[in-house]
Amino acid sequence: MTSKDSYDASLGMGFSTAQLHQGHKPEPVENVGWGWGGIGGGGARAPPIYMTTSYQFNDAAHGADLFGLRKLGNIYTRIMNPTTSVFEDRVAKLEGGSMAVATSSGMAAQLITLSQFMQCGDNFVSASHLYGGTSNQFRTLFKQYGIECRFSEGNGNDMESIKSKIDVNTKCIYVETIGNPSYHVPDFEALKKLADEYELPIVCDNTFGMCGFTCRPIQQGVH
C-alpha cells in the first residue's frame, strides 16, 4: 500500500477510495422495485448514467428561479447533469479544489478558462514546454481573437524570462505540471511569488499530475 492509499485528511478518506466514491451517495435500498415497473431506490453503489436531456420543475416559479440562478438545480443536461456533477465534485476534491467544471476536452477547458479573464488586446505568458495541441491553440486560435501568447523559456522555472514578458495587459501565467515533452517541473514557489507581485493568476494544466495523485498545483498556490 502506497502513501496515496492511506487516509487523506483533505479528502476525508483514502485517495483510492475517493477515486471511486467521492461526490456520490449510494441509493437507498428501501422500496426497491422489481421488473420493468420497479419504483424506488435501487440500492446501486455506483452513480447511474443519467441520459435525460430535460428535468421537471415543481411549477413555473420554480423553473424561473432555476433559470434565474436564484436556486440551484438541474435545468438542461448540457448545462448540468447528475452524473456529470458527481464527476465534477470528485475531480475537485481529488485536486484539492472546491468546484470543477467538466468539458469535452482539454482544449475546451483551456479555452473556457483563459477566455474568462482575457479579451482582444490582452496577453498572457506561457511556458514554452507544452503539449502540441496547446501550443497550436495558443499560437493560432488565440491570435485570431486578438489575444497574444508570449512564450517564456522552459516550463515555469525561468522567472527572469517570464518577468520580461509581463506588461500592463498581461492577464495570467500558464504552465504545465510536468512539461511536455521535456518533463521539466515548474518552480511553483518562485512562480507564486512572481504572480503575487504582479497580481496575476496562475493557470496550470495538471494532466501529468494525475488528478492530484502525483501533484496538486492548487496546494502550491496555483489559482
mmCIF file with all atom_site columns, C-alpha atoms in Angstrom:
data_model
loop_
_atom_site.group_PDB
_atom_site.id
_atom_site.type_symbol
_atom_site.label_atom_id
_atom_site.label_alt_id
_atom_site.label_comp_id
_atom_site.label_asym_id
_atom_site.label_entity_id
_atom_site.label_seq_id
_atom_site.pdbx_PDB_ins_code
_atom_site.Cartn_x
_atom_site.Cartn_y
_atom_site.Cartn_z
_atom_site.occupancy
_atom_site.B_iso_or_equiv
_atom_site.pdbx_formal_charge
_atom_site.auth_seq_id
_atom_site.auth_comp_id
_atom_site.auth_asym_id
_atom_site.auth_atom_id
_atom_site.pdbx_PDB_model_num
ATOM 1   C CA . MET A 1 1   ? 0.000   0.000  0.000   1.00 0.00 ? 1   MET A CA 1
ATOM 2   C CA . THR A 1 2   ? 1.440   3.370  -1.015  1.00 0.00 ? 2   THR A CA 1
ATOM 3   C CA . SER A 1 3   ? 1.123   6.593  0.932   1.00 0.00 ? 3   SER A CA 1
ATOM 4   C CA . LYS A 1 4   ? -1.521  7.739  -1.553  1.00 0.00 ? 4   LYS A CA 1
ATOM 5   C CA . ASP A 1 5   ? -3.739  4.851  -0.455  1.00 0.00 ? 5   ASP A CA 1
ATOM 6   C CA . SER A 1 6   ? -3.592  5.925  3.191   1.00 0.00 ? 6   SER A CA 1
ATOM 7   C CA . TYR A 1 7   ? -6.050  8.299  4.815   1.00 0.00 ? 7   TYR A CA 1
ATOM 8   C CA . ASP A 1 8   ? -6.012  11.806 3.358   1.00 0.00 ? 8   ASP A CA 1
ATOM 9   C CA . ALA A 1 9   ? -7.350  14.403 5.781   1.00 0.00 ? 9   ALA A CA 1
ATOM 10  C CA . SER A 1 10  ? -8.174  16.849 2.973   1.00 0.00 ? 10  SER A CA 1
ATOM 11  C CA . LEU A 1 11  ? -10.393 14.224 1.327   1.00 0.00 ? 11  LEU A CA 1
ATOM 12  C CA . GLY A 1 12  ? -11.819 12.669 4.468   1.00 0.00 ? 12  GLY A CA 1
ATOM 13  C CA . MET A 1 13  ? -10.912 9.259  3.051   1.00 0.00 ? 13  MET A CA 1
ATOM 14  C CA . GLY A 1 14  ? -8.081  7.493  1.233   1.00 0.00 ? 14  GLY A CA 1
ATOM 15  C CA . PHE A 1 15  ? -7.177  8.756  -2.249  1.00 0.00 ? 15  PHE A CA 1
ATOM 16  C CA . SER A 1 16  ? -8.070  5.425  -3.865  1.00 0.00 ? 16  SER A CA 1
ATOM 17  C CA . THR A 1 17  ? -11.422 5.404  -2.049  1.00 0.00 ? 17  THR A CA 1
ATOM 18  C CA . ALA A 1 18  ? -12.128 8.965  -3.151  1.00 0.00 ? 18  ALA A CA 1
ATOM 19  C CA . GLN A 1 19  ? -11.439 7.997  -6.761  1.00 0.00 ? 19  GLN A CA 1
ATOM 20  C CA . LEU A 1 20  ? -14.339 5.553  -6.551  1.00 0.00 ? 20  LEU A CA 1
ATOM 21  C CA . HIS A 1 21  ? -16.847 7.164  -4.221  1.00 0.00 ? 21  HIS A CA 1
ATOM 22  C CA . GLN A 1 22  ? -16.311 10.920 -3.797  1.00 0.00 ? 22  GLN A CA 1
ATOM 23  C CA . GLY A 1 23  ? -19.329 13.008 -4.768  1.00 0.00 ? 23  GLY A CA 1
ATOM 24  C CA . HIS A 1 24  ? -21.876 10.187 -4.728  1.00 0.00 ? 24  HIS A CA 1
ATOM 25  C CA . LYS A 1 25  ? -24.171 8.819  -2.052  1.00 0.00 ? 25  LYS A CA 1
ATOM 26  C CA . PRO A 1 26  ? -25.365 5.240  -2.580  1.00 0.00 ? 26  PRO A CA 1
ATOM 27  C CA . GLU A 1 27  ? -29.034 4.830  -3.411  1.00 0.00 ? 27  GLU A CA 1
ATOM 28  C CA . PRO A 1 28  ? -31.294 3.742  -0.552  1.00 0.00 ? 28  PRO A CA 1
ATOM 29  C CA . VAL A 1 29  ? -32.378 0.129  -0.503  1.00 0.00 ? 29  VAL A CA 1
ATOM 30  C CA . GLU A 1 30  ? -35.864 0.840  0.819   1.00 0.00 ? 30  GLU A CA 1
ATOM 31  C CA . ASN A 1 31  ? -38.748 0.169  -1.568  1.00 0.00 ? 31  ASN A CA 1
ATOM 32  C CA . VAL A 1 32  ? -36.520 -1.452 -4.142  1.00 0.00 ? 32  VAL A CA 1
ATOM 33  C CA . GLY A 1 33  ? -38.618 -2.183 -7.227  1.00 0.00 ? 33  GLY A CA 1
ATOM 34  C CA . TRP A 1 34  ? -38.630 -5.288 -9.385  1.00 0.00 ? 34  TRP A CA 1
ATOM 35  C CA . GLY A 1 35  ? -39.055 -5.703 -13.136 1.00 0.00 ? 35  GLY A CA 1
ATOM 36  C CA . TRP A 1 36  ? -39.853 -3.018 -15.624 1.00 0.00 ? 36  TRP A CA 1
ATOM 37  C CA . GLY A 1 37  ? -42.331 -1.329 -13.332 1.00 0.00 ? 37  GLY A CA 1
ATOM 38  C CA . GLY A 1 38  ? -39.959 -1.102 -10.367 1.00 0.00 ? 38  GLY A CA 1
ATOM 39  C CA . ILE A 1 39  ? -40.067 2.175  -8.422  1.00 0.00 ? 39  ILE A CA 1
ATOM 40  C CA . GLY A 1 40  ? -37.858 3.325  -5.567  1.00 0.00 ? 40  GLY A CA 1
ATOM 41  C CA . GLY A 1 41  ? -34.202 3.257  -4.593  1.00 0.00 ? 41  GLY A CA 1
ATOM 42  C CA . GLY A 1 42  ? -32.312 0.607  -6.497  1.00 0.00 ? 42  GLY A CA 1
ATOM 43  C CA . GLY A 1 43  ? -29.544 0.315  -3.917  1.00 0.00 ? 43  GLY A CA 1
ATOM 44  C CA . ALA A 1 44  ? -26.900 0.944  -6.590  1.00 0.00 ? 44  ALA A CA 1
ATOM 45  C CA . ARG A 1 45  ? -23.417 1.589  -5.218  1.00 0.00 ? 45  ARG A CA 1
ATOM 46  C CA . ALA A 1 46  ? -22.103 3.372  -8.327  1.00 0.00 ? 46  ALA A CA 1
ATOM 47  C CA . PRO A 1 47  ? -23.742 6.515  -9.732  1.00 0.00 ? 47  PRO A CA 1
ATOM 48  C CA . PRO A 1 48  ? -26.123 5.832  -12.609 1.00 0.00 ? 48  PRO A CA 1
ATOM 49  C CA . ILE A 1 49  ? -25.667 7.378  -16.044 1.00 0.00 ? 49  ILE A CA 1
ATOM 50  C CA . TYR A 1 50  ? -28.460 9.914  -16.433 1.00 0.00 ? 50  TYR A CA 1
ATOM 51  C CA . MET A 1 51  ? -29.318 10.065 -20.128 1.00 0.00 ? 51  MET A CA 1
ATOM 52  C CA . THR A 1 52  ? -32.110 12.602 -19.811 1.00 0.00 ? 52  THR A CA 1
ATOM 53  C CA . THR A 1 53  ? -31.874 15.939 -21.588 1.00 0.00 ? 53  THR A CA 1
ATOM 54  C CA . SER A 1 54  ? -34.520 17.760 -19.562 1.00 0.00 ? 54  SER A CA 1
ATOM 55  C CA . TYR A 1 55  ? -35.784 17.920 -15.978 1.00 0.00 ? 55  TYR A CA 1
ATOM 56  C CA . GLN A 1 56  ? -39.060 18.542 -14.180 1.00 0.00 ? 56  GLN A CA 1
ATOM 57  C CA . PHE A 1 57  ? -39.872 21.756 -12.301 1.00 0.00 ? 57  PHE A CA 1
ATOM 58  C CA . ASN A 1 58  ? -42.283 21.970 -9.380  1.00 0.00 ? 58  ASN A CA 1
ATOM 59  C CA . ASP A 1 59  ? -44.066 24.857 -11.094 1.00 0.00 ? 59  ASP A CA 1
ATOM 60  C CA . ALA A 1 60  ? -43.384 27.848 -13.328 1.00 0.00 ? 60  ALA A CA 1
ATOM 61  C CA . ALA A 1 61  ? -41.953 29.861 -10.430 1.00 0.00 ? 61  ALA A CA 1
ATOM 62  C CA . HIS A 1 62  ? -39.520 27.069 -9.595  1.00 0.00 ? 62  HIS A CA 1
ATOM 63  C CA . GLY A 1 63  ? -38.383 26.929 -13.214 1.00 0.00 ? 63  GLY A CA 1
ATOM 64  C CA . ALA A 1 64  ? -37.949 30.703 -13.299 1.00 0.00 ? 64  ALA A CA 1
ATOM 65  C CA . ASP A 1 65  ? -35.822 30.580 -10.125 1.00 0.00 ? 65  ASP A CA 1
ATOM 66  C CA . LEU A 1 66  ? -33.592 27.908 -11.633 1.00 0.00 ? 66  LEU A CA 1
ATOM 67  C CA . PHE A 1 67  ? -33.079 29.753 -14.896 1.00 0.00 ? 67  PHE A CA 1
ATOM 68  C CA . GLY A 1 68  ? -32.584 32.991 -12.964 1.00 0.00 ? 68  GLY A CA 1
ATOM 69  C CA . LEU A 1 69  ? -29.873 31.289 -10.886 1.00 0.00 ? 69  LEU A CA 1
ATOM 70  C CA . ARG A 1 70  ? -31.751 32.085 -7.688  1.00 0.00 ? 70  ARG A CA 1
ATOM 71  C CA . LYS A 1 71  ? -31.919 28.367 -6.878  1.00 0.00 ? 71  LYS A CA 1
ATOM 72  C CA . LEU A 1 72  ? -29.529 25.546 -7.624  1.00 0.00 ? 72  LEU A CA 1
ATOM 73  C CA . GLY A 1 73  ? -30.882 22.628 -9.600  1.00 0.00 ? 73  GLY A CA 1
ATOM 74  C CA . ASN A 1 74  ? -30.891 20.809 -12.917 1.00 0.00 ? 74  ASN A CA 1
ATOM 75  C CA . ILE A 1 75  ? -32.162 22.823 -15.877 1.00 0.00 ? 75  ILE A CA 1
ATOM 76  C CA . TYR A 1 76  ? -30.868 21.227 -19.053 1.00 0.00 ? 76  TYR A CA 1
ATOM 77  C CA . THR A 1 77  ? -28.335 18.435 -19.304 1.00 0.00 ? 77  THR A CA 1
ATOM 78  C CA . ARG A 1 78  ? -25.905 20.447 -21.447 1.00 0.00 ? 78  ARG A CA 1
ATOM 79  C CA . ILE A 1 79  ? -25.630 22.845 -18.510 1.00 0.00 ? 79  ILE A CA 1
ATOM 80  C CA . MET A 1 80  ? -25.654 20.343 -15.684 1.00 0.00 ? 80  MET A CA 1
ATOM 81  C CA . ASN A 1 81  ? -26.368 16.664 -15.226 1.00 0.00 ? 81  ASN A CA 1
ATOM 82  C CA . PRO A 1 82  ? -26.387 14.494 -12.058 1.00 0.00 ? 82  PRO A CA 1
ATOM 83  C CA . THR A 1 83  ? -23.771 12.092 -13.442 1.00 0.00 ? 83  THR A CA 1
ATOM 84  C CA . THR A 1 84  ? -21.542 14.950 -14.576 1.00 0.00 ? 84  THR A CA 1
ATOM 85  C CA . SER A 1 85  ? -21.977 16.633 -11.198 1.00 0.00 ? 85  SER A CA 1
ATOM 86  C CA . VAL A 1 86  ? -20.594 13.548 -9.418  1.00 0.00 ? 86  VAL A CA 1
ATOM 87  C CA . PHE A 1 87  ? -17.584 13.599 -11.736 1.00 0.00 ? 87  PHE A CA 1
ATOM 88  C CA . GLU A 1 88  ? -17.001 17.331 -11.201 1.00 0.00 ? 88  GLU A CA 1
ATOM 89  C CA . ASP A 1 89  ? -17.189 17.051 -7.433  1.00 0.00 ? 89  ASP A CA 1
ATOM 90  C CA . ARG A 1 90  ? -14.860 14.054 -7.439  1.00 0.00 ? 90  ARG A CA 1
ATOM 91  C CA . VAL A 1 91  ? -12.234 15.784 -9.576  1.00 0.00 ? 91  VAL A CA 1
ATOM 92  C CA . ALA A 1 92  ? -12.435 18.961 -7.497  1.00 0.00 ? 92  ALA A CA 1
ATOM 93  C CA . LYS A 1 93  ? -11.838 17.090 -4.255  1.00 0.00 ? 93  LYS A CA 1
ATOM 94  C CA . LEU A 1 94  ? -9.001  14.970 -5.674  1.00 0.00 ? 94  LEU A CA 1
ATOM 95  C CA . GLU A 1 95  ? -7.311  18.110 -6.988  1.00 0.00 ? 95  GLU A CA 1
ATOM 96  C CA . GLY A 1 96  ? -7.716  19.888 -3.644  1.00 0.00 ? 96  GLY A CA 1
ATOM 97  C CA . GLY A 1 97  ? -10.161 22.454 -5.046  1.00 0.00 ? 97  GLY A CA 1
ATOM 98  C CA . SER A 1 98  ? -13.693 23.474 -4.154  1.00 0.00 ? 98  SER A CA 1
ATOM 99  C CA . MET A 1 99  ? -15.502 23.203 -7.508  1.00 0.00 ? 99  MET A CA 1
ATOM 100 C CA . ALA A 1 100 ? -14.892 21.965 -11.038 1.00 0.00 ? 100 ALA A CA 1
ATOM 101 C CA . VAL A 1 101 ? -16.458 22.256 -14.482 1.00 0.00 ? 101 VAL A CA 1
ATOM 102 C CA . ALA A 1 102 ? -16.330 19.267 -16.834 1.00 0.00 ? 102 ALA A CA 1
ATOM 103 C CA . THR A 1 103 ? -15.622 19.868 -20.523 1.00 0.00 ? 103 THR A CA 1
ATOM 104 C CA . SER A 1 104 ? -15.412 17.555 -23.520 1.00 0.00 ? 104 SER A CA 1
ATOM 105 C CA . SER A 1 105 ? -11.658 18.046 -23.974 1.00 0.00 ? 105 SER A CA 1
ATOM 106 C CA . GLY A 1 106 ? -8.563  19.657 -22.502 1.00 0.00 ? 106 GLY A CA 1
ATOM 107 C CA . MET A 1 107 ? -8.519  22.191 -25.332 1.00 0.00 ? 107 MET A CA 1
ATOM 108 C CA . ALA A 1 108 ? -12.062 23.227 -24.416 1.00 0.00 ? 108 ALA A CA 1
ATOM 109 C CA . ALA A 1 109 ? -11.089 23.503 -20.756 1.00 0.00 ? 109 ALA A CA 1
ATOM 110 C CA . GLN A 1 110 ? -8.194  25.830 -21.605 1.00 0.00 ? 110 GLN A CA 1
ATOM 111 C CA . LEU A 1 111 ? -10.273 27.977 -23.928 1.00 0.00 ? 111 LEU A CA 1
ATOM 112 C CA . ILE A 1 112 ? -13.070 28.384 -21.376 1.00 0.00 ? 112 ILE A CA 1
ATOM 113 C CA . THR A 1 113 ? -10.655 29.109 -18.530 1.00 0.00 ? 113 THR A CA 1
ATOM 114 C CA . LEU A 1 114 ? -8.465  31.653 -20.302 1.00 0.00 ? 114 LEU A CA 1
ATOM 115 C CA . SER A 1 115 ? -11.337 33.449 -22.039 1.00 0.00 ? 115 SER A CA 1
ATOM 116 C CA . GLN A 1 116 ? -12.891 34.208 -18.651 1.00 0.00 ? 116 GLN A CA 1
ATOM 117 C CA . PHE A 1 117 ? -10.408 36.996 -17.962 1.00 0.00 ? 117 PHE A CA 1
ATOM 118 C CA . MET A 1 118 ? -8.991  37.911 -21.378 1.00 0.00 ? 118 MET A CA 1
ATOM 119 C CA . GLN A 1 119 ? -10.286 39.797 -24.370 1.00 0.00 ? 119 GLN A CA 1
ATOM 120 C CA . CYS A 1 120 ? -8.942  41.333 -27.574 1.00 0.00 ? 120 CYS A CA 1
ATOM 121 C CA . GLY A 1 121 ? -5.796  43.304 -26.809 1.00 0.00 ? 121 GLY A CA 1
ATOM 122 C CA . ASP A 1 122 ? -4.780  41.248 -23.780 1.00 0.00 ? 122 ASP A CA 1
ATOM 123 C CA . ASN A 1 123 ? -1.878  38.826 -23.494 1.00 0.00 ? 123 ASN A CA 1
ATOM 124 C CA . PHE A 1 124 ? -0.661  36.006 -21.254 1.00 0.00 ? 124 PHE A CA 1
ATOM 125 C CA . VAL A 1 125 ? 2.736   34.482 -20.556 1.00 0.00 ? 125 VAL A CA 1
ATOM 126 C CA . SER A 1 126 ? 3.082   30.751 -21.164 1.00 0.00 ? 126 SER A CA 1
ATOM 127 C CA . ALA A 1 127 ? 5.761   28.148 -20.646 1.00 0.00 ? 127 ALA A CA 1
ATOM 128 C CA . SER A 1 128 ? 7.291   27.003 -23.933 1.00 0.00 ? 128 SER A CA 1
ATOM 129 C CA . HIS A 1 129 ? 7.376   23.307 -22.988 1.00 0.00 ? 129 HIS A CA 1
ATOM 130 C CA . LEU A 1 130 ? 3.787   22.420 -23.890 1.00 0.00 ? 130 LEU A CA 1
ATOM 131 C CA . TYR A 1 131 ? 1.600   19.699 -25.301 1.00 0.00 ? 131 TYR A CA 1
ATOM 132 C CA . GLY A 1 132 ? 1.446   20.140 -29.084 1.00 0.00 ? 132 GLY A CA 1
ATOM 133 C CA . GLY A 1 133 ? -2.283  20.838 -29.172 1.00 0.00 ? 133 GLY A CA 1
ATOM 134 C CA . THR A 1 134 ? -1.893  23.522 -26.526 1.00 0.00 ? 134 THR A CA 1
ATOM 135 C CA . SER A 1 135 ? 0.949   25.164 -28.419 1.00 0.00 ? 135 SER A CA 1
ATOM 136 C CA . ASN A 1 136 ? -1.131  25.264 -31.613 1.00 0.00 ? 136 ASN A CA 1
ATOM 137 C CA . GLN A 1 137 ? -4.133  26.678 -29.776 1.00 0.00 ? 137 GLN A CA 1
ATOM 138 C CA . PHE A 1 138 ? -2.051  29.418 -28.174 1.00 0.00 ? 138 PHE A CA 1
ATOM 139 C CA . ARG A 1 139 ? -0.191  30.301 -31.385 1.00 0.00 ? 139 ARG A CA 1
ATOM 140 C CA . THR A 1 140 ? -3.138  30.274 -33.803 1.00 0.00 ? 140 THR A CA 1
ATOM 141 C CA . LEU A 1 141 ? -6.605  30.305 -32.226 1.00 0.00 ? 141 LEU A CA 1
ATOM 142 C CA . PHE A 1 142 ? -5.965  32.931 -29.565 1.00 0.00 ? 142 PHE A CA 1
ATOM 143 C CA . LYS A 1 143 ? -4.198  35.074 -32.148 1.00 0.00 ? 143 LYS A CA 1
ATOM 144 C CA . GLN A 1 144 ? -7.424  35.101 -34.171 1.00 0.00 ? 144 GLN A CA 1
ATOM 145 C CA . TYR A 1 145 ? -9.174  36.503 -31.095 1.00 0.00 ? 145 TYR A CA 1
ATOM 146 C CA . GLY A 1 146 ? -6.617  39.273 -30.760 1.00 0.00 ? 146 GLY A CA 1
ATOM 147 C CA . ILE A 1 147 ? -5.068  37.657 -27.677 1.00 0.00 ? 147 ILE A CA 1
ATOM 148 C CA . GLU A 1 148 ? -1.300  37.264 -27.657 1.00 0.00 ? 148 GLU A CA 1
ATOM 149 C CA . CYS A 1 149 ? 0.512   34.357 -26.044 1.00 0.00 ? 149 CYS A CA 1
ATOM 150 C CA . ARG A 1 150 ? 4.049   35.239 -25.031 1.00 0.00 ? 150 ARG A CA 1
ATOM 151 C CA . PHE A 1 151 ? 6.245   32.195 -24.629 1.00 0.00 ? 151 PHE A CA 1
ATOM 152 C CA . SER A 1 152 ? 8.859   32.203 -21.890 1.00 0.00 ? 152 SER A CA 1
ATOM 153 C CA . GLU A 1 153 ? 11.860  29.925 -21.659 1.00 0.00 ? 153 GLU A CA 1
ATOM 154 C CA . GLY A 1 154 ? 11.391  26.489 -20.074 1.00 0.00 ? 154 GLY A CA 1
ATOM 155 C CA . ASN A 1 155 ? 8.334   25.384 -18.126 1.00 0.00 ? 155 ASN A CA 1
ATOM 156 C CA . GLY A 1 156 ? 7.736   27.964 -15.443 1.00 0.00 ? 156 GLY A CA 1
ATOM 157 C CA . ASN A 1 157 ? 11.220  27.796 -13.966 1.00 0.00 ? 157 ASN A CA 1
ATOM 158 C CA . ASP A 1 158 ? 12.878  30.827 -15.590 1.00 0.00 ? 158 ASP A CA 1
ATOM 159 C CA . MET A 1 159 ? 11.475  33.747 -13.611 1.00 0.00 ? 159 MET A CA 1
ATOM 160 C CA . GLU A 1 160 ? 13.503  36.387 -15.449 1.00 0.00 ? 160 GLU A CA 1
ATOM 161 C CA . SER A 1 161 ? 12.192  35.193 -18.798 1.00 0.00 ? 161 SER A CA 1
ATOM 162 C CA . ILE A 1 162 ? 8.603   35.268 -17.517 1.00 0.00 ? 162 ILE A CA 1
ATOM 163 C CA . LYS A 1 163 ? 9.063   38.669 -15.904 1.00 0.00 ? 163 LYS A CA 1
ATOM 164 C CA . SER A 1 164 ? 10.412  40.163 -19.144 1.00 0.00 ? 164 SER A CA 1
ATOM 165 C CA . LYS A 1 165 ? 7.167   39.228 -20.948 1.00 0.00 ? 165 LYS A CA 1
ATOM 166 C CA . ILE A 1 166 ? 4.762   40.835 -18.456 1.00 0.00 ? 166 ILE A CA 1
ATOM 167 C CA . ASP A 1 167 ? 3.183   44.225 -19.119 1.00 0.00 ? 167 ASP A CA 1
ATOM 168 C CA . VAL A 1 168 ? 0.006   46.090 -18.159 1.00 0.00 ? 168 VAL A CA 1
ATOM 169 C CA . ASN A 1 169 ? -2.106  43.931 -20.496 1.00 0.00 ? 169 ASN A CA 1
ATOM 170 C CA . THR A 1 170 ? -0.855  40.581 -19.172 1.00 0.00 ? 170 THR A CA 1
ATOM 171 C CA . LYS A 1 171 ? -3.686  38.634 -17.554 1.00 0.00 ? 171 LYS A CA 1
ATOM 172 C CA . CYS A 1 172 ? -2.142  35.325 -16.386 1.00 0.00 ? 172 CYS A CA 1
ATOM 173 C CA . ILE A 1 173 ? 0.793   32.930 -16.366 1.00 0.00 ? 173 ILE A CA 1
ATOM 174 C CA . TYR A 1 174 ? 0.332   29.462 -17.854 1.00 0.00 ? 174 TYR A CA 1
ATOM 175 C CA . VAL A 1 175 ? 2.356   26.309 -17.115 1.00 0.00 ? 175 VAL A CA 1
ATOM 176 C CA . GLU A 1 176 ? 2.073   22.518 -17.147 1.00 0.00 ? 176 GLU A CA 1
ATOM 177 C CA . THR A 1 177 ? 2.672   20.432 -14.015 1.00 0.00 ? 177 THR A CA 1
ATOM 178 C CA . ILE A 1 178 ? 5.266   18.439 -15.943 1.00 0.00 ? 178 ILE A CA 1
ATOM 179 C CA . GLY A 1 179 ? 6.379   19.979 -19.217 1.00 0.00 ? 179 GLY A CA 1
ATOM 180 C CA . ASN A 1 180 ? 5.514   18.002 -22.334 1.00 0.00 ? 180 ASN A CA 1
ATOM 181 C CA . PRO A 1 181 ? 7.787   16.549 -23.666 1.00 0.00 ? 181 PRO A CA 1
ATOM 182 C CA . SER A 1 182 ? 10.732  17.884 -21.607 1.00 0.00 ? 182 SER A CA 1
ATOM 183 C CA . TYR A 1 183 ? 9.490   16.674 -18.183 1.00 0.00 ? 183 TYR A CA 1
ATOM 184 C CA . HIS A 1 184 ? 10.605  19.969 -16.636 1.00 0.00 ? 184 HIS A CA 1
ATOM 185 C CA . VAL A 1 185 ? 8.718   20.838 -13.439 1.00 0.00 ? 185 VAL A CA 1
ATOM 186 C CA . PRO A 1 186 ? 7.740   24.455 -12.657 1.00 0.00 ? 186 PRO A CA 1
ATOM 187 C CA . ASP A 1 187 ? 9.252   26.214 -9.672  1.00 0.00 ? 187 ASP A CA 1
ATOM 188 C CA . PHE A 1 188 ? 5.846   26.726 -8.078  1.00 0.00 ? 188 PHE A CA 1
ATOM 189 C CA . GLU A 1 189 ? 7.201   28.621 -5.067  1.00 0.00 ? 189 GLU A CA 1
ATOM 190 C CA . ALA A 1 190 ? 9.053   31.191 -7.185  1.00 0.00 ? 190 ALA A CA 1
ATOM 191 C CA . LEU A 1 191 ? 6.199   31.287 -9.692  1.00 0.00 ? 191 LEU A CA 1
ATOM 192 C CA . LYS A 1 192 ? 3.661   32.105 -6.995  1.00 0.00 ? 192 LYS A CA 1
ATOM 193 C CA . LYS A 1 193 ? 5.893   34.847 -5.616  1.00 0.00 ? 193 LYS A CA 1
ATOM 194 C CA . LEU A 1 194 ? 6.214   36.420 -9.067  1.00 0.00 ? 194 LEU A CA 1
ATOM 195 C CA . ALA A 1 195 ? 2.494   36.075 -9.802  1.00 0.00 ? 195 ALA A CA 1
ATOM 196 C CA . ASP A 1 196 ? 1.599   37.689 -6.474  1.00 0.00 ? 196 ASP A CA 1
ATOM 197 C CA . GLU A 1 197 ? 3.981   40.562 -7.224  1.00 0.00 ? 197 GLU A CA 1
ATOM 198 C CA . TYR A 1 198 ? 2.090   41.351 -10.426 1.00 0.00 ? 198 TYR A CA 1
ATOM 199 C CA . GLU A 1 199 ? -1.313  40.232 -9.095  1.00 0.00 ? 199 GLU A CA 1
ATOM 200 C CA . LEU A 1 200 ? -1.697  37.606 -11.824 1.00 0.00 ? 200 LEU A CA 1
ATOM 201 C CA . PRO A 1 201 ? -3.444  34.225 -11.613 1.00 0.00 ? 201 PRO A CA 1
ATOM 202 C CA . ILE A 1 202 ? -1.505  31.062 -12.470 1.00 0.00 ? 202 ILE A CA 1
ATOM 203 C CA . VAL A 1 203 ? -3.259  28.614 -14.784 1.00 0.00 ? 203 VAL A CA 1
ATOM 204 C CA . CYS A 1 204 ? -1.838  25.087 -14.736 1.00 0.00 ? 204 CYS A CA 1
ATOM 205 C CA . ASP A 1 205 ? -2.505  22.046 -16.917 1.00 0.00 ? 205 ASP A CA 1
ATOM 206 C CA . ASN A 1 206 ? -2.381  19.218 -14.381 1.00 0.00 ? 206 ASN A CA 1
ATOM 207 C CA . THR A 1 207 ? -2.683  16.313 -16.826 1.00 0.00 ? 207 THR A CA 1
ATOM 208 C CA . PHE A 1 208 ? 0.541   14.727 -15.596 1.00 0.00 ? 208 PHE A CA 1
ATOM 209 C CA . GLY A 1 209 ? -0.496  15.488 -12.017 1.00 0.00 ? 209 GLY A CA 1
ATOM 210 C CA . MET A 1 210 ? -2.956  12.625 -12.496 1.00 0.00 ? 210 MET A CA 1
ATOM 211 C CA . CYS A 1 211 ? -5.905  14.407 -10.919 1.00 0.00 ? 211 CYS A CA 1
ATOM 212 C CA . GLY A 1 212 ? -3.975  15.152 -7.726  1.00 0.00 ? 212 GLY A CA 1
ATOM 213 C CA . PHE A 1 213 ? -2.290  11.770 -7.366  1.00 0.00 ? 213 PHE A CA 1
ATOM 214 C CA . THR A 1 214 ? 1.235   12.975 -8.133  1.00 0.00 ? 214 THR A CA 1
ATOM 215 C CA . CYS A 1 215 ? 0.738   16.722 -7.717  1.00 0.00 ? 215 CYS A CA 1
ATOM 216 C CA . ARG A 1 216 ? -1.883  19.207 -6.530  1.00 0.00 ? 216 ARG A CA 1
ATOM 217 C CA . PRO A 1 217 ? -0.945  22.594 -8.040  1.00 0.00 ? 217 PRO A CA 1
ATOM 218 C CA . ILE A 1 218 ? -3.710  24.303 -6.055  1.00 0.00 ? 218 ILE A CA 1
ATOM 219 C CA . GLN A 1 219 ? -1.835  23.487 -2.875  1.00 0.00 ? 219 GLN A CA 1
ATOM 220 C CA . GLN A 1 220 ? 1.250   25.062 -4.459  1.00 0.00 ? 220 GLN A CA 1
ATOM 221 C CA . GLY A 1 221 ? -0.535  28.367 -4.876  1.00 0.00 ? 221 GLY A CA 1
ATOM 222 C CA . VAL A 1 222 ? -1.925  27.891 -8.381  1.00 0.00 ? 222 VAL A CA 1
ATOM 223 C CA . HIS A 1 223 ? -5.259  29.620 -8.848  1.00 0.00 ? 223 HIS A CA 1
#
